[in-house]
Coordinates of C-alpha atoms and ligand atoms in Angstrom, one line a residue:
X1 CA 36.7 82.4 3.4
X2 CA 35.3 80.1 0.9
X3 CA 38.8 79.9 -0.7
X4 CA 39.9 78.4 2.3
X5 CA 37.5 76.0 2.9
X6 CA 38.5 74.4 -0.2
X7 CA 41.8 74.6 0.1
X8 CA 41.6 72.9 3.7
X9 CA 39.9 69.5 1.9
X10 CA 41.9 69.5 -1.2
X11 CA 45.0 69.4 1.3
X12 CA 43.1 67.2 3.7
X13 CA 42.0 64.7 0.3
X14 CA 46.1 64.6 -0.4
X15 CA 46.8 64.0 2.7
X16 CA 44.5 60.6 2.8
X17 CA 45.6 59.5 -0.4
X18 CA 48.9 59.8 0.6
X19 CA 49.0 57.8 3.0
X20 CA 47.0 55.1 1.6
X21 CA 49.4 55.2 -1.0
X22 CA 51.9 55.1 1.8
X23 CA 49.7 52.1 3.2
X24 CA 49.8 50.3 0.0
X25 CA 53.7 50.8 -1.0
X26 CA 54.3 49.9 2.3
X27 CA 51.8 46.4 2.1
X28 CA 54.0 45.7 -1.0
X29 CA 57.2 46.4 0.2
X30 CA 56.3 43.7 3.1
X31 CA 55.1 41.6 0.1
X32 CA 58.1 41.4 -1.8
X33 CA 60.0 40.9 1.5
X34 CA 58.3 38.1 2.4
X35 CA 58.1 36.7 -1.0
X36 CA 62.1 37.1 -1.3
X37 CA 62.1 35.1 2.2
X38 CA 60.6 32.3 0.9
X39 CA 62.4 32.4 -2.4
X40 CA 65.7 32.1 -0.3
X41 CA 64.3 29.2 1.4
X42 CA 63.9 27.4 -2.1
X43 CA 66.8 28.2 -3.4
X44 CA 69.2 27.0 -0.3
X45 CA 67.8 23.9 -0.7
X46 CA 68.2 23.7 -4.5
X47 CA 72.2 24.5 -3.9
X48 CA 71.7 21.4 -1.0
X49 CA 70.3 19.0 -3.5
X50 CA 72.9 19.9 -6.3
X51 CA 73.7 16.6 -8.5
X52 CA 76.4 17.7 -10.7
X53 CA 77.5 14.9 -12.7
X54 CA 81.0 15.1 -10.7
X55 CA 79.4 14.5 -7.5
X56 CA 77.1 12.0 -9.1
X57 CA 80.6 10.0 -10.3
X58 CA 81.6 10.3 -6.5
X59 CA 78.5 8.5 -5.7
X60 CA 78.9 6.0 -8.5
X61 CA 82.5 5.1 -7.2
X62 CA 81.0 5.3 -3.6
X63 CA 78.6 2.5 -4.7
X64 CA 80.8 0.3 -6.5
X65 CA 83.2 0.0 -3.6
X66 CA 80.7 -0.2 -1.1
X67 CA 79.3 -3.5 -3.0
X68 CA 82.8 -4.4 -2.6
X69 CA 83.0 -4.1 1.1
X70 CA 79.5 -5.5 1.6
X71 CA 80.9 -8.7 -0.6
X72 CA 84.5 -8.8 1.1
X73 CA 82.7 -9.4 4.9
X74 CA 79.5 -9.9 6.6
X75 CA 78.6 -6.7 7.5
X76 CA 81.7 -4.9 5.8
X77 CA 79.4 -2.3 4.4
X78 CA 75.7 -0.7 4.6
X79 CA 75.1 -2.4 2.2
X80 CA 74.2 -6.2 2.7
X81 CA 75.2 -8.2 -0.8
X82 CA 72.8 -10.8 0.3
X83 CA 73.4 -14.2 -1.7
X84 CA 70.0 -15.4 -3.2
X85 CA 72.3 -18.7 -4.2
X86 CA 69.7 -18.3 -7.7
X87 CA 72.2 -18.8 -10.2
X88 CA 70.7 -20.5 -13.4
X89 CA 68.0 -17.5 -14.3
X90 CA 64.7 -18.7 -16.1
X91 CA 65.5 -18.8 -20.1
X92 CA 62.2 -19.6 -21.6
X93 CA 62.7 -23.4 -21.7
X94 CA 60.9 -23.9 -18.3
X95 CA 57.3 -26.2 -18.5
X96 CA 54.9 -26.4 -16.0
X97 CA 52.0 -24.8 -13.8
X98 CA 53.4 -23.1 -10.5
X99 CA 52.5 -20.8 -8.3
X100 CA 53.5 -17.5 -7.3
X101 CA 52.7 -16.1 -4.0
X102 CA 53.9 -12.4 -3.1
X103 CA 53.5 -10.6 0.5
X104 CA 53.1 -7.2 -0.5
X105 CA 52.8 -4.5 2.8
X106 CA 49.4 -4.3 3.1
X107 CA 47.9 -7.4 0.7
X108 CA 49.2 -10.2 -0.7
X109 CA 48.7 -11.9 -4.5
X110 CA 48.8 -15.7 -5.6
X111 CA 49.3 -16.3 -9.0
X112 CA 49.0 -19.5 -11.3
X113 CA 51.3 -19.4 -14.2
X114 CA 51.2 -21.9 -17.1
X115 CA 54.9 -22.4 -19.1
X116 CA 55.1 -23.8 -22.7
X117 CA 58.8 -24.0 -22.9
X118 CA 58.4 -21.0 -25.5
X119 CA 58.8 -18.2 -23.5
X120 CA 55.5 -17.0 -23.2
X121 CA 54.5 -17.3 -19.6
X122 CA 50.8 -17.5 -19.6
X123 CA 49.2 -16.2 -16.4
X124 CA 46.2 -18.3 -16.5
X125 CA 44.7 -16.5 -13.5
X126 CA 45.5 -14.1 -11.1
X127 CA 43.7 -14.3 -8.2
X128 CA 42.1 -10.4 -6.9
X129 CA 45.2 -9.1 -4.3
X130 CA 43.8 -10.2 -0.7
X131 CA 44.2 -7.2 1.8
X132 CA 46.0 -8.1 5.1
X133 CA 44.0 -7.8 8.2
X134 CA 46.2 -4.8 10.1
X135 CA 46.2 -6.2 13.7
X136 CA 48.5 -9.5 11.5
X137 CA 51.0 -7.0 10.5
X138 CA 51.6 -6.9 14.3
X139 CA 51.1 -10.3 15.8
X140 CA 52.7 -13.6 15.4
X141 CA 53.9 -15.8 12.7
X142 CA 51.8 -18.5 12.6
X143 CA 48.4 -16.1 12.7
X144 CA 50.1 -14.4 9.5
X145 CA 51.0 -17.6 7.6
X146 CA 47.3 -19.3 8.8
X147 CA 45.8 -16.2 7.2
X148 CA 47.6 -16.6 3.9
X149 CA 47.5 -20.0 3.2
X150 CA 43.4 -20.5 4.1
X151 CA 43.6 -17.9 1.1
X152 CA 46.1 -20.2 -1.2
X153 CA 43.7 -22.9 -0.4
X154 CA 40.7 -21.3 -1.7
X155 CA 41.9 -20.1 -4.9
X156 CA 44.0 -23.0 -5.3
X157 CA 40.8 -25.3 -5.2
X158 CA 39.0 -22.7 -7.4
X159 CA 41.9 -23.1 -9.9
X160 CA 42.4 -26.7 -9.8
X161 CA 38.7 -27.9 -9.5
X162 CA 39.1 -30.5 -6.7
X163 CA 41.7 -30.4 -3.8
X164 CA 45.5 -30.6 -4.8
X165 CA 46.3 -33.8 -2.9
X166 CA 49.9 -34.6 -1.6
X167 CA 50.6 -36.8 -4.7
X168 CA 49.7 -34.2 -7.2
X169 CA 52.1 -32.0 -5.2
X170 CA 53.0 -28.5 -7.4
X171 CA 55.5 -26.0 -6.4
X172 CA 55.4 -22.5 -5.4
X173 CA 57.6 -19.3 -5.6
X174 CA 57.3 -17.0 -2.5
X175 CA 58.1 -13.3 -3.1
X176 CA 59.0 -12.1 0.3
X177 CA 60.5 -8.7 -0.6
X178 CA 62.6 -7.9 3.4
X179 CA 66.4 -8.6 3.9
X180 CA 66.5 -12.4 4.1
X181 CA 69.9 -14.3 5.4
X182 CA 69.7 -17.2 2.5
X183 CA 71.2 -20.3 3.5
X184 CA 69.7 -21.9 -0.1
X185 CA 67.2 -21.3 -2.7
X186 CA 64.1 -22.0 -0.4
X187 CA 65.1 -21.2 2.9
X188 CA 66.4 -17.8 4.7
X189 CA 66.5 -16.4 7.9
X190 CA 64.8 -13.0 8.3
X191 CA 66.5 -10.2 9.6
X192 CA 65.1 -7.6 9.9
X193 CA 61.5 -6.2 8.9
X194 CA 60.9 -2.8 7.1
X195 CA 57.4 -1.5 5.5
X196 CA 54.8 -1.3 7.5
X197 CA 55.1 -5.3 9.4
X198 CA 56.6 -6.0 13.2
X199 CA 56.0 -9.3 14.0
X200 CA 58.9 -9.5 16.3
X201 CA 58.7 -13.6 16.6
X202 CA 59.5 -14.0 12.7
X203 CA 63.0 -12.2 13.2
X204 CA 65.8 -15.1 12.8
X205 CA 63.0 -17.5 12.1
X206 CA 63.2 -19.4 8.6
X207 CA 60.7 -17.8 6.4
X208 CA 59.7 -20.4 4.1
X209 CA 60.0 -23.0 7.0
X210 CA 57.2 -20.9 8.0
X211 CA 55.1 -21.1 5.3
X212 CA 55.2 -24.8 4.1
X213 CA 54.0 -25.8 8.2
X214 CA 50.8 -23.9 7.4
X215 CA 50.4 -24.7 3.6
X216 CA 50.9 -28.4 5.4
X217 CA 48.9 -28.0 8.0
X218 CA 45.9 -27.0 5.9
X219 CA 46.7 -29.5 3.3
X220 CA 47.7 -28.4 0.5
X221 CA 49.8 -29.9 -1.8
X222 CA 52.4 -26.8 -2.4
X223 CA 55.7 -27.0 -2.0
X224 CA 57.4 -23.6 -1.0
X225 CA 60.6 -24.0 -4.0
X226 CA 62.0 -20.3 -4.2
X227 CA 62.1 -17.8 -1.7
X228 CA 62.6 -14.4 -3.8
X229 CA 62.9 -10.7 -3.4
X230 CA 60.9 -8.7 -5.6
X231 CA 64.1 -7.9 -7.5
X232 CA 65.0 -10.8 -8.0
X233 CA 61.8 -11.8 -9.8
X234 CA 62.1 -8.8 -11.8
X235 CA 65.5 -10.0 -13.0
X236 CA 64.2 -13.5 -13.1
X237 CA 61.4 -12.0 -16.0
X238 CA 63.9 -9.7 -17.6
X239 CA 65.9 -12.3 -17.8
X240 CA 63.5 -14.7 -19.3
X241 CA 62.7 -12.1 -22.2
X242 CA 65.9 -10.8 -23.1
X243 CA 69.2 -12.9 -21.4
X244 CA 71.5 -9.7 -21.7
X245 CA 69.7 -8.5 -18.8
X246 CA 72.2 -8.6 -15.6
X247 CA 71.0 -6.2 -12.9
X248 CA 66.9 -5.2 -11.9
X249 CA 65.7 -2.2 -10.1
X250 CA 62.6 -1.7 -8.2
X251 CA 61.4 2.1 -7.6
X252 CA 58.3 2.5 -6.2
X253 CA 57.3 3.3 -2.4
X254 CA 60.3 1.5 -1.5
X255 CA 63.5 0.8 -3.3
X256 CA 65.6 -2.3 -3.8
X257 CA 68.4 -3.4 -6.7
X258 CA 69.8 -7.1 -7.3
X259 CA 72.3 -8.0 -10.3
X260 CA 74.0 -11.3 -11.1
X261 CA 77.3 -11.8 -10.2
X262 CA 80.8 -13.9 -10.6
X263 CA 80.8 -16.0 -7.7
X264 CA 84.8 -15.9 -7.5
X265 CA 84.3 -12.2 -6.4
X266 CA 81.5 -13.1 -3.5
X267 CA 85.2 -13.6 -1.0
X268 CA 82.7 -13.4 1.7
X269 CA 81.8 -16.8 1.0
X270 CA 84.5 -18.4 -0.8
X271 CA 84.2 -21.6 -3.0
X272 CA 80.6 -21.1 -3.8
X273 CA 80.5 -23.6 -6.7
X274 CA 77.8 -23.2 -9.0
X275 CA 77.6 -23.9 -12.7
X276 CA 77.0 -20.8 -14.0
X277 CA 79.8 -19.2 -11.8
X278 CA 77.4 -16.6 -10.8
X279 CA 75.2 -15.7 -8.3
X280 CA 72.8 -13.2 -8.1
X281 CA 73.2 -10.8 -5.2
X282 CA 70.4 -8.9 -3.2
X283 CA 71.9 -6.0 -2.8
X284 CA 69.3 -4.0 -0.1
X285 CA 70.6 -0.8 -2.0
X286 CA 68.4 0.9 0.3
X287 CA 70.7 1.1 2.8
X288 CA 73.4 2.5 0.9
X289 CA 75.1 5.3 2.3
X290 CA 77.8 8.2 1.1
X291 CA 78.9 11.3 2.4
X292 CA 78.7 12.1 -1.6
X293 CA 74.8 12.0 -1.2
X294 CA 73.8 15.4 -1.3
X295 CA 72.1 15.4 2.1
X296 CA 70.0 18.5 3.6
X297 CA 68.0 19.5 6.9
X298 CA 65.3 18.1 5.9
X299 CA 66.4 14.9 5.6
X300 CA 68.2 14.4 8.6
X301 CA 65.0 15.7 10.2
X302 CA 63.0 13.1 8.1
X303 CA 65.8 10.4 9.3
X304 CA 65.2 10.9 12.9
X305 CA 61.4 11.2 13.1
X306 CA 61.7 7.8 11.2
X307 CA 60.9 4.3 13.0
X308 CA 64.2 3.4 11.6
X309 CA 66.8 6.2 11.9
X310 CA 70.3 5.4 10.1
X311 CA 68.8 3.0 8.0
X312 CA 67.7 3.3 4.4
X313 CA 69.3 6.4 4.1
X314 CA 69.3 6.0 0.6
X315 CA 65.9 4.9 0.1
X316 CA 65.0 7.8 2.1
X317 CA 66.2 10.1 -0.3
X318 CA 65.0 8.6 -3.4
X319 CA 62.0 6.6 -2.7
X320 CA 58.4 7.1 -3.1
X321 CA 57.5 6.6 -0.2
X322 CA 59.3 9.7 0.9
X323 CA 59.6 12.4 -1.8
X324 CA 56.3 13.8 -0.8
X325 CA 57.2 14.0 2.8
X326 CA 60.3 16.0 2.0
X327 CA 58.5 18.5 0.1
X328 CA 55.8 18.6 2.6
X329 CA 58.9 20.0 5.3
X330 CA 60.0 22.4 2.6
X331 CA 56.5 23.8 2.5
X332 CA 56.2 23.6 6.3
X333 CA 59.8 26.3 6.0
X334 CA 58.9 28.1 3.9
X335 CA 55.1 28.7 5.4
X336 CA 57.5 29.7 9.0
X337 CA 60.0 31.9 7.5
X338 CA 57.3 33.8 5.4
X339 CA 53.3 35.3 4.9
X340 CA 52.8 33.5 1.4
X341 CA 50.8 30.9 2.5
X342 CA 48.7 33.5 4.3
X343 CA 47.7 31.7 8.0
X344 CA 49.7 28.8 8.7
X345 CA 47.8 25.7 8.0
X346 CA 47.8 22.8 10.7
X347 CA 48.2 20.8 7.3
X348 CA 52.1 21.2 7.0
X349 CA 52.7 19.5 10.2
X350 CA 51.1 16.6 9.6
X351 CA 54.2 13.9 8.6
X352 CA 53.2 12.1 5.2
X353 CA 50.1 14.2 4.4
X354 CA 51.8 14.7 0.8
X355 CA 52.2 11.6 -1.3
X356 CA 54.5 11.3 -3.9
X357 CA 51.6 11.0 -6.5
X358 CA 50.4 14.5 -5.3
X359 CA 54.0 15.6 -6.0
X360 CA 54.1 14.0 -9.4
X361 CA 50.6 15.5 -10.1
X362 CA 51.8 18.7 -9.4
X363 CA 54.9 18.9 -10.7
X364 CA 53.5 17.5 -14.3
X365 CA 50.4 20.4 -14.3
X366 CA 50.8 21.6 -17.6
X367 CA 47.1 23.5 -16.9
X368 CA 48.4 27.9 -17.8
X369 CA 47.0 28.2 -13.9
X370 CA 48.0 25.8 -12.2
X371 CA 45.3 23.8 -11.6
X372 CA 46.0 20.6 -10.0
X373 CA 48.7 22.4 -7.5
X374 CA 46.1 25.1 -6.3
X375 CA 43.6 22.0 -5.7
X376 CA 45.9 19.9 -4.2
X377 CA 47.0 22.9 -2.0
X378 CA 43.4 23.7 -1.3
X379 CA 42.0 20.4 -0.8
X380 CA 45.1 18.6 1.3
X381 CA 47.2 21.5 2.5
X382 CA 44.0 23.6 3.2
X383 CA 45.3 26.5 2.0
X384 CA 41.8 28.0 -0.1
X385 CA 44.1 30.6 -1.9
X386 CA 47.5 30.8 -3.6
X387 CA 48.5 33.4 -6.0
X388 CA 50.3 31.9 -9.0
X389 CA 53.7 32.4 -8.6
X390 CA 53.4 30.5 -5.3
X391 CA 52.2 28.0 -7.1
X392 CA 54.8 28.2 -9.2
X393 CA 57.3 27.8 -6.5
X394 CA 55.5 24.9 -5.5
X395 CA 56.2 22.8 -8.7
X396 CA 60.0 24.2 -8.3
X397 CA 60.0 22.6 -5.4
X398 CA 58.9 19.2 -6.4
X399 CA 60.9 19.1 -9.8
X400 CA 64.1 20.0 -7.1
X401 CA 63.4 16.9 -4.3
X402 CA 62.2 14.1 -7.5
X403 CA 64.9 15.8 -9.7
X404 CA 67.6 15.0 -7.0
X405 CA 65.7 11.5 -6.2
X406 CA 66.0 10.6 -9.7
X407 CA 69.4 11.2 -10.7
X408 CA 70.6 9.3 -7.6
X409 CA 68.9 6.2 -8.3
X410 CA 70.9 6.7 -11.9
X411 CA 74.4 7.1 -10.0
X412 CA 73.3 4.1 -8.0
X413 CA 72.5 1.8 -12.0
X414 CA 75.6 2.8 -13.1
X415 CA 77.3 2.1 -9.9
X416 CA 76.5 -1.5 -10.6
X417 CA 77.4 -1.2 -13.7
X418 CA 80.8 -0.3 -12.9
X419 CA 81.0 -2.8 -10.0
X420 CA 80.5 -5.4 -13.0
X421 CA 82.6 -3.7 -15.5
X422 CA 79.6 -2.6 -17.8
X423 CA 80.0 1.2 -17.7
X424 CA 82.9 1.2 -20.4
X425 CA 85.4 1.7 -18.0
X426 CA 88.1 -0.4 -16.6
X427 CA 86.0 -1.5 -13.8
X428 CA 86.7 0.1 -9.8
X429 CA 89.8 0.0 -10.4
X430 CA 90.2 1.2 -14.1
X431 CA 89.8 4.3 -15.6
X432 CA 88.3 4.8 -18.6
X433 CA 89.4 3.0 -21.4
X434 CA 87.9 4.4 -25.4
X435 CA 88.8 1.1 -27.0
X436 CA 86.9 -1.3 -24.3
X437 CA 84.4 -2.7 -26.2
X438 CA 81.0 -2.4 -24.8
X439 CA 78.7 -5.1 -24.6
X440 CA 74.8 -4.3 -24.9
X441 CA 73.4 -4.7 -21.2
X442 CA 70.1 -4.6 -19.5
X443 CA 68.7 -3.4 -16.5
X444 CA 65.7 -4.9 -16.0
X445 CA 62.8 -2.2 -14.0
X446 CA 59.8 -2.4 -11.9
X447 CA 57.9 0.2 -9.8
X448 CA 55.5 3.2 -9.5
X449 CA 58.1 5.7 -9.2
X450 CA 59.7 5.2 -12.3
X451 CA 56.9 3.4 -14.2
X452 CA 54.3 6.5 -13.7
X453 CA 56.1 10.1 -12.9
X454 CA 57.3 10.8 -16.3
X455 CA 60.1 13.5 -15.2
X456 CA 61.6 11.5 -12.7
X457 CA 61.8 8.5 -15.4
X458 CA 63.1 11.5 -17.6
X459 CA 65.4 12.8 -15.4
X460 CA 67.1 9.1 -14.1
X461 CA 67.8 8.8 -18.3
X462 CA 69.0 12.2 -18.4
X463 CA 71.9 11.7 -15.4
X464 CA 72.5 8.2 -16.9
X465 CA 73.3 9.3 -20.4
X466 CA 75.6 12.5 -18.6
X467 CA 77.5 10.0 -16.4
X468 CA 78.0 7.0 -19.2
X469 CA 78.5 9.4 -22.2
X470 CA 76.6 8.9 -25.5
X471 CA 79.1 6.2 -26.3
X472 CA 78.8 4.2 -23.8
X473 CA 74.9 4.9 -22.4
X474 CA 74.0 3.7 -26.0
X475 CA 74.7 0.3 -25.0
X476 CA 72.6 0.5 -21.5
X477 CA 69.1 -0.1 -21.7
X478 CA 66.5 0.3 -19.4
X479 CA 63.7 -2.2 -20.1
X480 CA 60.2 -2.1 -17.6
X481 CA 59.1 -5.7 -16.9
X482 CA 55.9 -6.3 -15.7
X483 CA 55.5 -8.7 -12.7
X484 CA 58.6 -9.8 -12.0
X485 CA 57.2 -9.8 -8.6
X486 CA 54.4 -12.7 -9.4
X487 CA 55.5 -13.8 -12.7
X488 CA 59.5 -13.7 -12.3
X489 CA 58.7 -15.7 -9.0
X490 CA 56.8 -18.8 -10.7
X491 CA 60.0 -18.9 -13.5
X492 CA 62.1 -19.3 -10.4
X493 CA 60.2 -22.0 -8.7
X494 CA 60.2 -23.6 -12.4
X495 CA 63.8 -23.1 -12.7
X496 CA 64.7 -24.4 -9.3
X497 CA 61.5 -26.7 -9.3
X498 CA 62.6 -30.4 -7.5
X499 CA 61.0 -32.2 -11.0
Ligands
BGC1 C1 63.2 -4.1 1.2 C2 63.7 -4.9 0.0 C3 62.7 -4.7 -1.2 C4 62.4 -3.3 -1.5 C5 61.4 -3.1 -2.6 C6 62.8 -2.7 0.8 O1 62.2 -2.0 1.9 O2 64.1 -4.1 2.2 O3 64.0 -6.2 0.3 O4 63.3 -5.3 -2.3 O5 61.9 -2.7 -0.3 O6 60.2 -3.7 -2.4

């Protein structure tokens, strides 16, 4: 009897740990499953977002004609080859104060730069950036341009002790970094705002027109003599420091290239005469647009939740204003197709929650845990606990979206490159030639993007030496100005001063 008793738990002790064995194989069976899930997910979009260097050739051809078309007609291509009609570029011989004044998207900065003539620009003073009330971002022209110039006025006073009358009048370069219509140095036409401003009255209204009625109406001696895109001034400063420099980038939140070119080939606007023979050309790369770009889901997605759908599709994929918010709908998959997130967080839903400095901070955690992603997943995301091969998925998926981001924007340099016949071959028409002799060029480059994420600055060299060869890439140099944006403006309103 006793016998039996025993035997009945010993059976009935088996049969519990069976199935909580059963239980727990089965708990990581659904683990795996759902781990493979996501997995999938991550890897469908790293085939999507494939640069090989073959399609990042197609895209450098795709760019190179497309600055063709966009220089052939008005509006023959995405991309708008806007003349900036600057074509003598600062070369250190400039003399003079001027002033710089740059509209950013949420502040603007004014500038006072003293010139030697020995190529030192000496920023005597900057003055501290002057937010932008938001409700002018949204209203008219004239409310805008009163706000900015009662700030000129102060710091100009402050810097030039008493009041700059009319006959002590000193000029002014005006860094307005939008697609502008130039009709001449200092004038253009906008046409169209992007950032964060809508002040629908300004559209087809001259810009600096704007600007010298209310530096004139709270009199002040200024006179508006450049009106410049930011990469222009980058160009203008690269320029100044080094004169091989021919093209200038700007990656940060938004993204932008300008580069100098013959004017015989602008047939869009034939007998330009200048006496350099070139011109250099606003390009609004942002706009570009291939059906080489490797292009997934998520950014069509992204495209039409945008303000501005079918433009800036290239600025879309590889600015910083953006790579977070592609990761961010990765996440947001990967959270609805599987469990490893645990609960769904109301976090991934919530457009442009995920900056790119996030992404860059994560994807550079060199902590053995993990550190900064399980924070920033905890602390943003809301998501208290990840394991760390989640997390580790995580940084895949921001070295995937920056990686693609950053090899584009490479395609896109040498894509100038070619369209000049810098990139060793025989131009967009040539092939390539081994006996071309190449001449040592610079690309002049501004902006968060590239200036602080390490690996995307990394990877855009990486693509760039895979696409030019050794031989050739040797001879293309990347050089970061500082300022062009303040500093390359003022060189421009020396250069082009009326004096
Ligand atoms: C503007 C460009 C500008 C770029 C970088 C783009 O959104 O259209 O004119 O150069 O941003 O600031």
């Amino acid at each position: 009897m006793e016998r039996k008793v025993v035997v009945v738990v010993t059976v009935s002790v088996a049969a519990v740990a069976c199935g909580m064995a059963a239980v727990a194989v089965g708990w990581r069976v659904r683990k795996r499953r759902e781990w493979k899930k996501a997995v999938r997910v991550v890897r469908e979009v790293e085939e999507e977002c494939e640069t090989s260097v073959e399609r990042l050739r197609q895209v450098v051809d795709a760019m190179a004609v497309e600055m063709h078309a966009g220089l052939a007609s008005e509006g023959g291509s995405k991309l708008k080859m806007l003349l900036t009609h600057v074509h003598n570029l600062p070369n250190g011989s400039e003399r003079g104060t001027y002033y710089a004044l740059d509209l950013e998207d949420t502040y603007f900065r004014v500038l006072r730069v003293h010139l030697d003539g020995q190529q030192s620009p000496i920023l005597e003073h900057e003055v501290e950036q002057q937010a932008i009330p938001q409700h002018l971002l949204t209203s008219t022209s004239k409310d805008l341009f009163d706000f900015i110039a009662s700030s000129l006025k102060e710091f100009v006073e402050k810097e030039e002790d008493s009041e700059l009358s009319v006959a002590r009048i000193k000029e002014l370069g005006f860094t307005f970094s939008f697609p502008v219509k130039q009709i001449s140095v200092c004038s253009g036409i906008l046409i169209a705002w992007t950032k964060g401003f809508s002040i629908v009255d300004m559209v087809g209204k001259d810009v600096p027109a704007c600007l010298q009625e209310a530096l004139v109406q709270k009199g002040l001696g200024l006179r508006v003599a450049a009106l410049v895109n930011d990469t222009v001034g980058t160009l203008a400063l690269g320029h100044y420091h080094d004169a091989d420099t021919v093209a200038a980038i700007v990656i940060g939140t938004s993204t932008n290239a300008c580069y100098l070119e013959r004017t015989d080939a602008i047939i869009k606007c034939q007998g330009l005469l200048t006496t350099s023979r070139s011109m250099v050309v606003n390009m609004e790369w942002g706009n570009f647009w291939s059906s080489h770009l490797p292009r997934t889901s998520y950014d069509i997605d992204l495209n039409a939740e945008s303000p501005n759908p079918n433009d800036q599709g290239f600025e879309k994929m590889i600015s910083g204003m953006y790579l977070g918010d592609i990761v961010r709908r990765i996440i947001l998959k990967m959270s609805l197709e599987s469990d490893i997130f645990g609960d769904i967080s109301s976090k991934f839903s919530m457009p442009f929650i995920l900056s790119t400095p996030m992404i860059a901070a994560m994807h550079e955690d060199d902590s053995p845990n993990l550190r900064e992603v399980a924070r920033i997943l905890k602390d943003i995301l809301e998501i208290p606990v990840v394991p760390l091969k989640v997390r580790k998925l995580m940084v895949k998926v921001c070295e995937i979206v920056t990686r693609r981001a950053a090899r584009l924007a490479a395609a896109g340099i040498v894509g100038i490159l070619k369209k000049i016949g810098r990139d060793g071959s025989g131009g967009i028409t040539g092939g390539r030639r081994s006996d071309m002799k190449m001449r040592r060029t610079v690309v002049a480059i501004e902006g968060d993007l590239y200036s602080n994420y390490t690996l995307f600055r990394e990877y855009l060299h990486e693509a760039l030496h895979e696409i030019l060869g050794e031989d050739i890439a040797k001879h293309v140099i990347l050089k970061v100005t500082e300022d062009g944006s303040g500093i390359g403006t003022a060189l421009l309103a020396a250069s082009h001063s009326s004096k």
